[in-house]
C-alpha cells in the first residue's frame, strides 16, 4: 500500500521560481516568499538557461553590507530525531563586476533576516565563497567546513560554477532534536556535525539571505536555482 506523502512528512516546501507574477514581497515564487532588505534593497531578477530557472539577487551597490533576505512564515518549523533534509542549487555567476570574495549567502533553516549570525538554525553558510555547515542552538553552536573536490582549495566556490547542496539530519539528541547533520555537495559528503544540539521546540523557517561586505558599495550577484526540504515523521 502506498501512503500519502503527508503521512510521512511533518512539513515540506518546494520552490523553483517559476510561478510568480512579480518579483516582490509575498508574491515571489510558488511559496510567496517574504522579502526583507538589508541596508538597501537588492535588484531581483529571474532567468532560465539549459532547462533550468534561477532567481538572481544583485546587491544594491549603495553601501557596504547591502543585501536581501527571503523567508517563509516566521517560526513555522522545528526539527526532530526522525530526520529530514533541505537541498538547493546555487552559483556565484561569472558576470561583469561580480566576485567571489565578499559575496555572501546563508541558505537553509533559521530565523534571522539580517546578515547577523542566527541564534537557532541549521544552514549552509557561504562567506566570500567559503562553505561551512552551521548548527546553532540555545544549547550551543557548532560548525564544520566543507572539503570536497570541485571547490577552490576544496573549500570555496568557483566563479560561474553551479553546485548542488543537500543537508541531511538524523538521529535523536538529548534535546529531542537531531544529533547528526551532513552536508553533501554534488553528491559527495563535504562535512558533518555529529553532535548537533538543536532541540525539538526551537523554531525556524526556510531562508535565503544574500549580502556583500566588500567595505564599500558593490553590485554582487548570487543565483539560486531551487530550494526544497522536508521533515520526516516517525512510522
GROMACS .gro file of C-alpha atoms in nm:
model
  235
    1UNK     CA    1   0.000   0.000   0.000
    2UNK     CA    2   0.124   0.348  -0.087
    3UNK     CA    3   0.066   0.610   0.182
    4UNK     CA    4   0.007   0.977   0.102
    5UNK     CA    5   0.317   1.189   0.143
    6UNK     CA    6   0.157   1.392   0.421
    7UNK     CA    7   0.151   1.077   0.639
    8UNK     CA    8   0.529   1.053   0.608
    9UNK     CA    9   0.633   1.416   0.645
   10UNK     CA   10   0.582   1.674   0.917
   11UNK     CA   11   0.644   1.966   0.680
   12UNK     CA   12   0.761   2.019   0.323
   13UNK     CA   13   0.845   2.309   0.096
   14UNK     CA   14   0.944   2.329  -0.271
   15UNK     CA   15   1.048   2.627  -0.480
   16UNK     CA   16   1.178   2.659  -0.838
   17UNK     CA   17   1.090   3.028  -0.901
   18UNK     CA   18   0.860   2.965  -1.198
   19UNK     CA   19   0.524   3.073  -1.052
   20UNK     CA   20   0.543   3.445  -0.974
   21UNK     CA   21   0.362   3.736  -1.140
   22UNK     CA   22   0.611   3.976  -0.982
   23UNK     CA   23   0.944   3.953  -0.802
   24UNK     CA   24   0.808   4.131  -0.496
   25UNK     CA   25   0.727   4.073  -0.129
   26UNK     CA   26   0.468   3.800  -0.058
   27UNK     CA   27   0.430   3.734  -0.433
   28UNK     CA   28   0.766   3.582  -0.530
   29UNK     CA   29   0.763   3.215  -0.626
   30UNK     CA   30   0.528   2.925  -0.555
   31UNK     CA   31   0.578   2.976  -0.182
   32UNK     CA   32   0.514   3.356  -0.178
   33UNK     CA   33   0.845   3.449  -0.015
   34UNK     CA   34   0.862   3.742   0.223
   35UNK     CA   35   1.138   3.994   0.146
   36UNK     CA   36   1.338   4.198   0.397
   37UNK     CA   37   1.601   4.442   0.277
   38UNK     CA   38   1.940   4.457   0.445
   39UNK     CA   39   2.061   4.815   0.419
   40UNK     CA   40   1.943   4.892   0.066
   41UNK     CA   41   1.718   4.665  -0.137
   42UNK     CA   42   1.863   4.424  -0.392
   43UNK     CA   43   1.764   4.408  -0.757
   44UNK     CA   44   1.580   4.078  -0.803
   45UNK     CA   45   1.557   3.913  -1.144
   46UNK     CA   46   1.491   3.566  -1.281
   47UNK     CA   47   1.614   3.382  -1.586
   48UNK     CA   48   1.633   3.043  -1.750
   49UNK     CA   49   1.902   2.861  -1.946
   50UNK     CA   50   1.965   2.496  -2.041
   51UNK     CA   51   1.636   2.383  -1.889
   52UNK     CA   52   1.696   2.548  -1.551
   53UNK     CA   53   1.526   2.853  -1.400
   54UNK     CA   54   1.701   3.066  -1.140
   55UNK     CA   55   1.649   3.365  -0.913
   56UNK     CA   56   1.929   3.625  -0.920
   57UNK     CA   57   1.986   3.860  -0.627
   58UNK     CA   58   2.206   4.162  -0.707
   59UNK     CA   59   2.310   4.380  -0.415
   60UNK     CA   60   2.214   4.748  -0.433
   61UNK     CA   61   2.557   4.899  -0.497
   62UNK     CA   62   2.481   5.174  -0.246
   63UNK     CA   63   2.673   5.085   0.070
   64UNK     CA   64   2.875   4.815   0.239
   65UNK     CA   65   2.653   4.542   0.383
   66UNK     CA   66   2.364   4.576   0.135
   67UNK     CA   67   2.157   4.264   0.069
   68UNK     CA   68   1.819   4.090   0.089
   69UNK     CA   69   1.655   3.817   0.297
   70UNK     CA   70   1.393   3.577   0.154
   71UNK     CA   71   1.179   3.393   0.412
   72UNK     CA   72   0.873   3.178   0.461
   73UNK     CA   73   0.642   3.222   0.762
   74UNK     CA   74   0.826   3.307   1.085
   75UNK     CA   75   0.890   3.021   1.329
   76UNK     CA   76   0.687   2.772   1.124
   77UNK     CA   77   0.913   2.466   1.152
   78UNK     CA   78   1.105   2.257   1.406
   79UNK     CA   79   1.346   1.963   1.368
   80UNK     CA   80   1.323   1.620   1.528
   81UNK     CA   81   1.518   1.297   1.556
   82UNK     CA   82   1.329   1.124   1.273
   83UNK     CA   83   1.534   1.303   1.011
   84UNK     CA   84   1.486   1.529   0.716
   85UNK     CA   85   1.668   1.731   0.454
   86UNK     CA   86   1.689   2.052   0.259
   87UNK     CA   87   1.854   2.096  -0.080
   88UNK     CA   88   1.931   2.372  -0.326
   89UNK     CA   89   2.142   2.458  -0.630
   90UNK     CA   90   2.345   2.780  -0.621
   91UNK     CA   91   2.601   2.973  -0.825
   92UNK     CA   92   2.807   3.289  -0.799
   93UNK     CA   93   2.761   3.389  -1.164
   94UNK     CA   94   3.053   3.486  -1.386
   95UNK     CA   95   2.925   3.827  -1.498
   96UNK     CA   96   3.097   4.163  -1.528
   97UNK     CA   97   3.187   4.314  -1.192
   98UNK     CA   98   3.096   4.008  -0.988
   99UNK     CA   99   3.336   3.840  -0.744
  100UNK     CA  100   3.356   3.550  -0.501
  101UNK     CA  101   3.533   3.746  -0.225
  102UNK     CA  102   3.290   3.942  -0.002
  103UNK     CA  103   2.994   3.776  -0.179
  104UNK     CA  104   2.798   3.607   0.100
  105UNK     CA  105   2.490   3.388   0.138
  106UNK     CA  106   2.311   3.192   0.408
  107UNK     CA  107   2.072   2.921   0.285
  108UNK     CA  108   1.877   2.677   0.498
  109UNK     CA  109   1.668   2.693   0.813
  110UNK     CA  110   1.698   2.977   1.066
  111UNK     CA  111   1.513   3.283   1.196
  112UNK     CA  112   1.724   3.589   1.109
  113UNK     CA  113   1.650   3.842   0.833
  114UNK     CA  114   1.980   4.029   0.865
  115UNK     CA  115   2.343   3.941   0.789
  116UNK     CA  116   2.393   3.869   1.161
  117UNK     CA  117   2.455   3.518   1.289
  118UNK     CA  118   2.131   3.332   1.377
  119UNK     CA  119   2.074   3.211   1.732
  120UNK     CA  120   1.897   2.895   1.616
  121UNK     CA  121   1.910   2.707   1.290
  122UNK     CA  122   2.070   2.462   1.050
  123UNK     CA  123   2.208   2.615   0.733
  124UNK     CA  124   2.484   2.637   0.473
  125UNK     CA  125   2.697   2.948   0.524
  126UNK     CA  126   2.881   3.092   0.222
  127UNK     CA  127   3.128   3.359   0.337
  128UNK     CA  128   3.312   3.501   0.039
  129UNK     CA  129   3.257   3.161  -0.125
  130UNK     CA  130   3.390   2.965   0.176
  131UNK     CA  131   3.135   2.694   0.259
  132UNK     CA  132   3.052   2.581   0.612
  133UNK     CA  133   2.767   2.385   0.767
  134UNK     CA  134   2.625   2.560   1.074
  135UNK     CA  135   2.405   2.413   1.351
  136UNK     CA  136   2.318   2.677   1.612
  137UNK     CA  137   2.102   2.636   1.921
  138UNK     CA  138   2.037   2.791   2.260
  139UNK     CA  139   2.217   2.476   2.377
  140UNK     CA  140   2.534   2.553   2.179
  141UNK     CA  141   2.666   2.643   1.834
  142UNK     CA  142   2.858   2.406   1.607
  143UNK     CA  143   3.014   2.433   1.261
  144UNK     CA  144   3.209   2.229   1.006
  145UNK     CA  145   3.398   2.345   0.696
  146UNK     CA  146   3.334   2.177   0.362
  147UNK     CA  147   3.615   1.983   0.198
  148UNK     CA  148   3.525   1.837  -0.139
  149UNK     CA  149   3.662   1.824  -0.497
  150UNK     CA  150   3.538   2.095  -0.733
  151UNK     CA  151   3.591   2.378  -0.483
  152UNK     CA  152   3.891   2.612  -0.470
  153UNK     CA  153   4.126   2.461  -0.206
  154UNK     CA  154   3.843   2.208  -0.152
  155UNK     CA  155   3.651   2.474   0.048
  156UNK     CA  156   3.545   2.771  -0.168
  157UNK     CA  157   3.301   2.819  -0.456
  158UNK     CA  158   3.437   2.886  -0.806
  159UNK     CA  159   3.300   3.182  -1.002
  160UNK     CA  160   3.048   3.072  -1.264
  161UNK     CA  161   3.012   2.715  -1.132
  162UNK     CA  162   2.681   2.564  -1.016
  163UNK     CA  163   2.678   2.344  -0.707
  164UNK     CA  164   2.413   2.107  -0.574
  165UNK     CA  165   2.387   2.126  -0.195
  166UNK     CA  166   2.199   1.884   0.031
  167UNK     CA  167   2.186   1.888   0.411
  168UNK     CA  168   2.051   1.579   0.588
  169UNK     CA  169   1.981   1.542   0.959
  170UNK     CA  170   1.914   1.224   1.154
  171UNK     CA  171   1.922   1.055   1.494
  172UNK     CA  172   1.799   1.198   1.823
  173UNK     CA  173   1.997   1.404   2.072
  174UNK     CA  174   1.927   1.466   2.440
  175UNK     CA  175   1.712   1.767   2.344
  176UNK     CA  176   1.483   1.551   2.122
  177UNK     CA  177   1.621   1.720   1.811
  178UNK     CA  178   1.860   1.576   1.552
  179UNK     CA  179   2.208   1.464   1.660
  180UNK     CA  180   2.371   1.427   1.316
  181UNK     CA  181   2.390   1.676   1.027
  182UNK     CA  182   2.568   1.606   0.698
  183UNK     CA  183   2.637   1.836   0.402
  184UNK     CA  184   2.668   1.687   0.054
  185UNK     CA  185   2.794   1.890  -0.242
  186UNK     CA  186   2.739   1.744  -0.589
  187UNK     CA  187   2.663   1.412  -0.421
  188UNK     CA  188   2.987   1.399  -0.222
  189UNK     CA  189   2.999   1.417   0.156
  190UNK     CA  190   3.160   1.755   0.226
  191UNK     CA  191   3.141   1.774   0.606
  192UNK     CA  192   2.947   1.652   0.910
  193UNK     CA  193   2.842   1.770   1.255
  194UNK     CA  194   2.796   1.457   1.471
  195UNK     CA  195   2.683   1.628   1.792
  196UNK     CA  196   2.406   1.872   1.695
  197UNK     CA  197   2.238   2.032   1.998
  198UNK     CA  198   1.922   2.177   1.840
  199UNK     CA  199   1.609   2.097   2.043
  200UNK     CA  200   1.274   1.987   1.904
  201UNK     CA  201   1.099   2.304   2.029
  202UNK     CA  202   1.342   2.554   1.872
  203UNK     CA  203   1.167   2.726   1.582
  204UNK     CA  204   1.296   2.850   1.248
  205UNK     CA  205   1.188   2.892   0.885
  206UNK     CA  206   1.327   2.833   0.534
  207UNK     CA  207   1.557   3.122   0.448
  208UNK     CA  208   1.783   3.256   0.172
  209UNK     CA  209   1.995   3.561   0.262
  210UNK     CA  210   2.244   3.732   0.030
  211UNK     CA  211   2.465   4.033   0.107
  212UNK     CA  212   2.808   4.178   0.036
  213UNK     CA  213   3.070   4.309   0.278
  214UNK     CA  214   3.332   4.445   0.038
  215UNK     CA  215   3.393   4.751   0.253
  216UNK     CA  216   3.206   4.981   0.013
  217UNK     CA  217   2.932   4.997  -0.249
  218UNK     CA  218   2.923   4.689  -0.476
  219UNK     CA  219   2.673   4.513  -0.700
  220UNK     CA  220   2.739   4.145  -0.638
  221UNK     CA  221   2.521   3.871  -0.787
  222UNK     CA  222   2.417   3.533  -0.649
  223UNK     CA  223   2.192   3.275  -0.822
  224UNK     CA  224   1.957   3.030  -0.652
  225UNK     CA  225   1.815   2.763  -0.888
  226UNK     CA  226   1.572   2.598  -0.648
  227UNK     CA  227   1.519   2.520  -0.281
  228UNK     CA  228   1.328   2.237  -0.114
  229UNK     CA  229   1.307   2.047   0.212
  230UNK     CA  230   1.110   1.806   0.430
  231UNK     CA  231   1.094   1.673   0.784
  232UNK     CA  232   1.017   1.303   0.827
  233UNK     CA  233   0.761   1.163   1.070
  234UNK     CA  234   0.806   0.856   1.288
  235UNK     CA  235   0.644   0.542   1.143
   0.00000   0.00000   0.00000
